[in-house]
mmCIF file of C-alpha atoms in Angstrom:
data_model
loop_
_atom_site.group_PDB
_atom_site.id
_atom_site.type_symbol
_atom_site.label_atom_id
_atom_site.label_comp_id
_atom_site.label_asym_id
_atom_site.label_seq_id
_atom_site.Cartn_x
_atom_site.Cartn_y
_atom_site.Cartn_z
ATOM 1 C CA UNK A 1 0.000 0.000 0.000
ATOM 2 C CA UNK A 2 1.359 3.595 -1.236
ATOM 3 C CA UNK A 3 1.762 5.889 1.453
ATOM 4 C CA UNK A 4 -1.228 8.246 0.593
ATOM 5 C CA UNK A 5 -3.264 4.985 0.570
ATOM 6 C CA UNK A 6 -2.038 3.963 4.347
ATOM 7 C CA UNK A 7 -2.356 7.230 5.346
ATOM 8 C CA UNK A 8 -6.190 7.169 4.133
ATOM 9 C CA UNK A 9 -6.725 3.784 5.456
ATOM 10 C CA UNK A 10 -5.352 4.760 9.189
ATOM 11 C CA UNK A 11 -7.126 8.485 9.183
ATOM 12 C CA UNK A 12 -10.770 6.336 8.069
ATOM 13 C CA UNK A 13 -9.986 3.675 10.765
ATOM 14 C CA UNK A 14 -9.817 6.481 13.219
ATOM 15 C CA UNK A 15 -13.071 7.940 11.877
ATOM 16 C CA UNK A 16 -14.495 4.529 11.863
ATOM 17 C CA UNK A 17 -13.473 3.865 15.453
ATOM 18 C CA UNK A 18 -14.181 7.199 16.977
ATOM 19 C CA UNK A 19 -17.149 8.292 14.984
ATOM 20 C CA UNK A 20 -18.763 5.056 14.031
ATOM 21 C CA UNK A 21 -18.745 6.267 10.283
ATOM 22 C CA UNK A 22 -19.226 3.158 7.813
ATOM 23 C CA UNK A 23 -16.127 2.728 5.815
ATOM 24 C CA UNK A 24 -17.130 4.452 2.389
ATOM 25 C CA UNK A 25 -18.271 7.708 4.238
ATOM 26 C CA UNK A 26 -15.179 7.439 6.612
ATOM 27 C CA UNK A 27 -12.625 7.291 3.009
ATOM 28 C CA UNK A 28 -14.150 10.094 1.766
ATOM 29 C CA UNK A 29 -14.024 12.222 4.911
ATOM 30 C CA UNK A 30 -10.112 10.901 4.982
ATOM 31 C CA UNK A 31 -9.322 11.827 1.784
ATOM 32 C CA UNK A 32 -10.758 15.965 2.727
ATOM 33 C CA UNK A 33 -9.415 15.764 6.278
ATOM 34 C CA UNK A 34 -6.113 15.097 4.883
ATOM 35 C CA UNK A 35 -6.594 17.503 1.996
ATOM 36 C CA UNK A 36 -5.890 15.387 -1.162
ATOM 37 C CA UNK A 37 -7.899 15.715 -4.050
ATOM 38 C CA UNK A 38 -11.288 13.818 -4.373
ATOM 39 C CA UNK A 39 -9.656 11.754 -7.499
ATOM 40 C CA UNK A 40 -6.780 10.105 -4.763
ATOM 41 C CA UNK A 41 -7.653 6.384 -4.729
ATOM 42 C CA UNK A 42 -8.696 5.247 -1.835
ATOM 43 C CA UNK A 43 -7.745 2.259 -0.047
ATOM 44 C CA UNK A 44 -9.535 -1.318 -0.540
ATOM 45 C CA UNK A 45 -11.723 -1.718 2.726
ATOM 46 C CA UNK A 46 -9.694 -4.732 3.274
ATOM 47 C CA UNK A 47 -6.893 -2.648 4.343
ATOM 48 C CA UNK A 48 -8.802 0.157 6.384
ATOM 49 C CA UNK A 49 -9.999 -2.783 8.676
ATOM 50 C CA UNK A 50 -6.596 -3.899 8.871
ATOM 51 C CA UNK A 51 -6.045 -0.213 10.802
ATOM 52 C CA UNK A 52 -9.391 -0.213 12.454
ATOM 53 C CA UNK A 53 -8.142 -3.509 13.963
ATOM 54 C CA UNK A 54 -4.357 -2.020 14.693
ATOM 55 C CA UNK A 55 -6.649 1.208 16.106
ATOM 56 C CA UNK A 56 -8.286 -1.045 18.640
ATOM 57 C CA UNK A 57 -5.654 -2.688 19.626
ATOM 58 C CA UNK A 58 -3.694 0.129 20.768
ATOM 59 C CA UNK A 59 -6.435 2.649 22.265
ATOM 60 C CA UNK A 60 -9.786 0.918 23.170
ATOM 61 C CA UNK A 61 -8.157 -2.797 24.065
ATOM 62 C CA UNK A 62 -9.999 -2.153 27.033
ATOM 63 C CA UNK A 63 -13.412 -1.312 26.193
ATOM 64 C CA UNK A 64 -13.984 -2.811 22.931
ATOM 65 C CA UNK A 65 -14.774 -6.725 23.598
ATOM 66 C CA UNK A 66 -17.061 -5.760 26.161
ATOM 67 C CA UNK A 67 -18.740 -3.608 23.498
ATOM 68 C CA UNK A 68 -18.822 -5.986 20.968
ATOM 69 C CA UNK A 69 -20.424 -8.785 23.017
ATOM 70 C CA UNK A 70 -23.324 -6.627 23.770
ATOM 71 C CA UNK A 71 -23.666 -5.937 20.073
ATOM 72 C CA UNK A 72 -23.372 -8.951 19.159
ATOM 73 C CA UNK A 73 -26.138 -10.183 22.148
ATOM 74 C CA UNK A 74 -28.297 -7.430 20.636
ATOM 75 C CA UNK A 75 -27.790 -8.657 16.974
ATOM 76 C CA UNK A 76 -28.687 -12.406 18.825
ATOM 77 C CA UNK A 77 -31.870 -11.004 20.397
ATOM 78 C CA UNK A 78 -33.121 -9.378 16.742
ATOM 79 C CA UNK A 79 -32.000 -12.714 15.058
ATOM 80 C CA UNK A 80 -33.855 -14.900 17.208
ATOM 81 C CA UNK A 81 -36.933 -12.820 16.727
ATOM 82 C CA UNK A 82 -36.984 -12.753 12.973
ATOM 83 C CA UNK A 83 -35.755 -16.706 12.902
ATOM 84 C CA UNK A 84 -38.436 -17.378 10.218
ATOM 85 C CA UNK A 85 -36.422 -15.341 8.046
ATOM 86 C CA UNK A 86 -33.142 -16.588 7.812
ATOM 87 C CA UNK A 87 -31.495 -14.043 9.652
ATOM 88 C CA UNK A 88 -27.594 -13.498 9.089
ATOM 89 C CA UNK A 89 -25.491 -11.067 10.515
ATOM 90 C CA UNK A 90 -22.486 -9.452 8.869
ATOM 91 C CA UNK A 91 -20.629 -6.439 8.794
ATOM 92 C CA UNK A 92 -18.390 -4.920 11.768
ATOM 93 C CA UNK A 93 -20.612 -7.248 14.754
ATOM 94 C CA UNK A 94 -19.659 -10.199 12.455
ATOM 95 C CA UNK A 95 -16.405 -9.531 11.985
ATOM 96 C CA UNK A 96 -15.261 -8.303 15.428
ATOM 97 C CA UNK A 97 -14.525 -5.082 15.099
ATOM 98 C CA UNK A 98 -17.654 -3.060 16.515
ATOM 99 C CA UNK A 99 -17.654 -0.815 19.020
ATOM 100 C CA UNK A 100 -20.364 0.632 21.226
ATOM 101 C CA UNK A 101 -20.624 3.261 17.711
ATOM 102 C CA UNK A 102 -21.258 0.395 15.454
ATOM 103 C CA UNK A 103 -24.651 -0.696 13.949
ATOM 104 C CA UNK A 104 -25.849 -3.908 13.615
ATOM 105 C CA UNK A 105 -26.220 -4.996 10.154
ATOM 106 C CA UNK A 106 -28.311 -8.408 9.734
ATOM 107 C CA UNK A 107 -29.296 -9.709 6.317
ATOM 108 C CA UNK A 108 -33.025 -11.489 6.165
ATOM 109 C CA UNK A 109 -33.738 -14.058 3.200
ATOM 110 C CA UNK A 110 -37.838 -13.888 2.989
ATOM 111 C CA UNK A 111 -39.840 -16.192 0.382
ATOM 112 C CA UNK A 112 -41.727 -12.774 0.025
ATOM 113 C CA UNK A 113 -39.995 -9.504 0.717
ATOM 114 C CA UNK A 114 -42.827 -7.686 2.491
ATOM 115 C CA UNK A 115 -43.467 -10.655 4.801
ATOM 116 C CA UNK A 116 -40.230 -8.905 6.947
ATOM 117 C CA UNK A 117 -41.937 -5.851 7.266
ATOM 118 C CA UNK A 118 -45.530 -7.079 7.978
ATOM 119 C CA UNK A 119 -43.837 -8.773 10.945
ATOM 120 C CA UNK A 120 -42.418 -5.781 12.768
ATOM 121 C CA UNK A 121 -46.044 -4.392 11.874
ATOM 122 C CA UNK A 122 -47.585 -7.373 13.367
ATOM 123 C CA UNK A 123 -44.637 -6.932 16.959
ATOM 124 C CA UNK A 124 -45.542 -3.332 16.868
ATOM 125 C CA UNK A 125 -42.069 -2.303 15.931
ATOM 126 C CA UNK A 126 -41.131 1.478 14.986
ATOM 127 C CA UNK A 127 -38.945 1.637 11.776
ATOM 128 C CA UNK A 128 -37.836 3.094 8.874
ATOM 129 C CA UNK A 129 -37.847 1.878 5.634
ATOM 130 C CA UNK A 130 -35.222 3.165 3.389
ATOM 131 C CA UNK A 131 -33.228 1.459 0.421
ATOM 132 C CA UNK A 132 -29.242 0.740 0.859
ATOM 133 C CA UNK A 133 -26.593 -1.063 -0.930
ATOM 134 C CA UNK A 134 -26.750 -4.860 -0.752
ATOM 135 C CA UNK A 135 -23.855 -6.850 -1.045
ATOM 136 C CA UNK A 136 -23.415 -7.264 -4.527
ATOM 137 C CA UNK A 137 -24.102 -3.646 -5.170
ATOM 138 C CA UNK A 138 -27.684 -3.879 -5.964
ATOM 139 C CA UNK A 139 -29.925 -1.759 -3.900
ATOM 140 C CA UNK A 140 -32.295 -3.730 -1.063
ATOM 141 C CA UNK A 141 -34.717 -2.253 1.440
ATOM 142 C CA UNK A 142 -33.443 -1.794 4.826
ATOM 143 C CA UNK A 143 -35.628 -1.632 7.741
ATOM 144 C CA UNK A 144 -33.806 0.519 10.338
ATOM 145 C CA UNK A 145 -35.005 0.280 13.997
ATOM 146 C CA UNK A 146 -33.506 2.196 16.984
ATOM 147 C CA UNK A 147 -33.203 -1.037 19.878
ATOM 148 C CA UNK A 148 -32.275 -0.802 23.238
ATOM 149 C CA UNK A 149 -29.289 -2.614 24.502
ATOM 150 C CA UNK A 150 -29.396 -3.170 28.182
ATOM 151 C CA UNK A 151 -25.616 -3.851 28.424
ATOM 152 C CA UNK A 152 -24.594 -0.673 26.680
ATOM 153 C CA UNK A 153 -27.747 1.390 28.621
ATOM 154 C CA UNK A 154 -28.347 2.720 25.058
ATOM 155 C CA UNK A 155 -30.268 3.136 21.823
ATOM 156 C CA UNK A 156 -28.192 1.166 19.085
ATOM 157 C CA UNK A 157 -29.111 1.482 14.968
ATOM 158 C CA UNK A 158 -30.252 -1.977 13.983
ATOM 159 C CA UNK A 159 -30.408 -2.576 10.575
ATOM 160 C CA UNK A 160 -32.560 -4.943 8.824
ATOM 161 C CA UNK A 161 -31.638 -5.918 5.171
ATOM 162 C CA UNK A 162 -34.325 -8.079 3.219
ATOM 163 C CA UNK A 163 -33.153 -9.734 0.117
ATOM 164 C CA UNK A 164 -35.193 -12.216 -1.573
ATOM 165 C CA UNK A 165 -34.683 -15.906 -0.400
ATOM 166 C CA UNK A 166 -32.742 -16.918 -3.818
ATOM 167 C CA UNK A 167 -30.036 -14.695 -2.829
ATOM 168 C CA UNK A 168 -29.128 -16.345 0.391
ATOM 169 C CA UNK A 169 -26.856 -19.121 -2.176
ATOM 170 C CA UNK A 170 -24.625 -15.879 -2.919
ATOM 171 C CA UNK A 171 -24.393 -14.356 0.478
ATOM 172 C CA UNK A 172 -22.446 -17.266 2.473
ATOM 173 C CA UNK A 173 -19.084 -17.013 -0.574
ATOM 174 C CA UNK A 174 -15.708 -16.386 0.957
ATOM 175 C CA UNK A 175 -14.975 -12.717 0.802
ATOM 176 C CA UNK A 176 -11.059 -11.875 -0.390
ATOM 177 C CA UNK A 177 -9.273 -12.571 2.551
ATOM 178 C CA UNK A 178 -11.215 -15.980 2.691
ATOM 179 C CA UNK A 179 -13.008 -15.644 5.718
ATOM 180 C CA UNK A 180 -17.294 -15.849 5.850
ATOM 181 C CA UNK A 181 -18.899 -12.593 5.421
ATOM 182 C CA UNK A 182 -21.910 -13.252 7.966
ATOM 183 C CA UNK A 183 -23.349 -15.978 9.958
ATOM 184 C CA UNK A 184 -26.439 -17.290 10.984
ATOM 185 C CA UNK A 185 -28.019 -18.131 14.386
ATOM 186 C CA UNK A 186 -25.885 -20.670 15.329
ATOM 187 C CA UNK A 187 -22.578 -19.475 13.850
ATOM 188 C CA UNK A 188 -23.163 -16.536 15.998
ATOM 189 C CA UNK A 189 -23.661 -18.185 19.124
ATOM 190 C CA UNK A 190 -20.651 -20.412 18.278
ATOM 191 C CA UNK A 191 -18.530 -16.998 18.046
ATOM 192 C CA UNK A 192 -20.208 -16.075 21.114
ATOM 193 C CA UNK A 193 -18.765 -18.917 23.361
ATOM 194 C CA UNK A 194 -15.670 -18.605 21.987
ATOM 195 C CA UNK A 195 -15.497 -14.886 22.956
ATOM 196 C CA UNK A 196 -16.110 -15.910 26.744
ATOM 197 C CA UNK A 197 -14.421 -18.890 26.762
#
């Protein structure tokens, strides 16, 4: 990695860390807080979690894991209440690099799209439906709910991505540095124990 390009990736990671900006928004914020022109390339996001992880290691070592299991209990809670939809979860929680500024992304794979949304309806849940990118690009609806984590004593962004049951074949291919991109129910759990073991 050029040194503009490291310099990008550790200035994002701090933004990432610190602000709980996704990584896209965090590179572009980089690239102006640094003062480079808007045509720099940017780093692959790859290498800004490789300083997001290098970030956490060195100033929240002490607060992080304890942040991540809640978010990760809180993205357990939401999974086991939309089971019937094939709930994965991805993103930082998945990976294990949240912090107490991180949402909680979870992919749902529905026979019928609105059936999702009829079901927070039907629980009397408050949310917002708004359209986002999905993982291959393609834009999905997101319903966005504000949920209480008891461990954190605060409101955390839960994010609910439906994508049609088809598309669940796709979402479970090794991502470039060959690790799983999300997990379901149980792989979650399984990452759970191991955290508190």
């Amino acid at each position: 990695m050029d040194t503009s390009k490291r310099e990008i990736a550790a200035t994002a990671a701090r933004l990432v860390v610190e602000e709980g900006l996704e990584y896209g928004p965090a590179k572009r914020r980089a690239l102006r807080d640094l003062g480079l022109s808007a045509r720099t390339a940017l780093p692959h996001n790859d290498e800004v979690e490789a300083e997001v992880r290098e970030y956490i290691a060195l100033f929240c070592a002490d607060t992080q894991p304890r942040e991540l299991h809640a978010l990760r209990q809180l993205a357990l809670e939401w999974m086991e209440r939309m089971a019937v939809f094939r709930p994965h979860v991805g993103g930082s929680v998945w990976h294990g690099t949240a912090t107490r500024l991180s949402d909680v992304y979870i992919q749902l794979f529905c026979d019928d799209c609105k059936s999702a949304e009829i079901a927070l309806i039907d629980h009397h849940v408050d949310y917002e439906p708004r359209m986002v990118t999905g993982f291959h690009g393609e834009q999905v609806e997101a319903l966005s709910v504000h949920a209480m984590s008891r461990a954190l004593g605060e409101e955390i962004g839960v994010h609910l991505l439906v994508y049609d049951l088809d598309d669940l074949r796709g979402a479970l291919k090794p991502d470039s540095q060959g690790r799983t991109p999300r997990g379901d129910l149980q792989a979650l759990r399984r990452l759970m124990e191991k955290d508190t073991a």
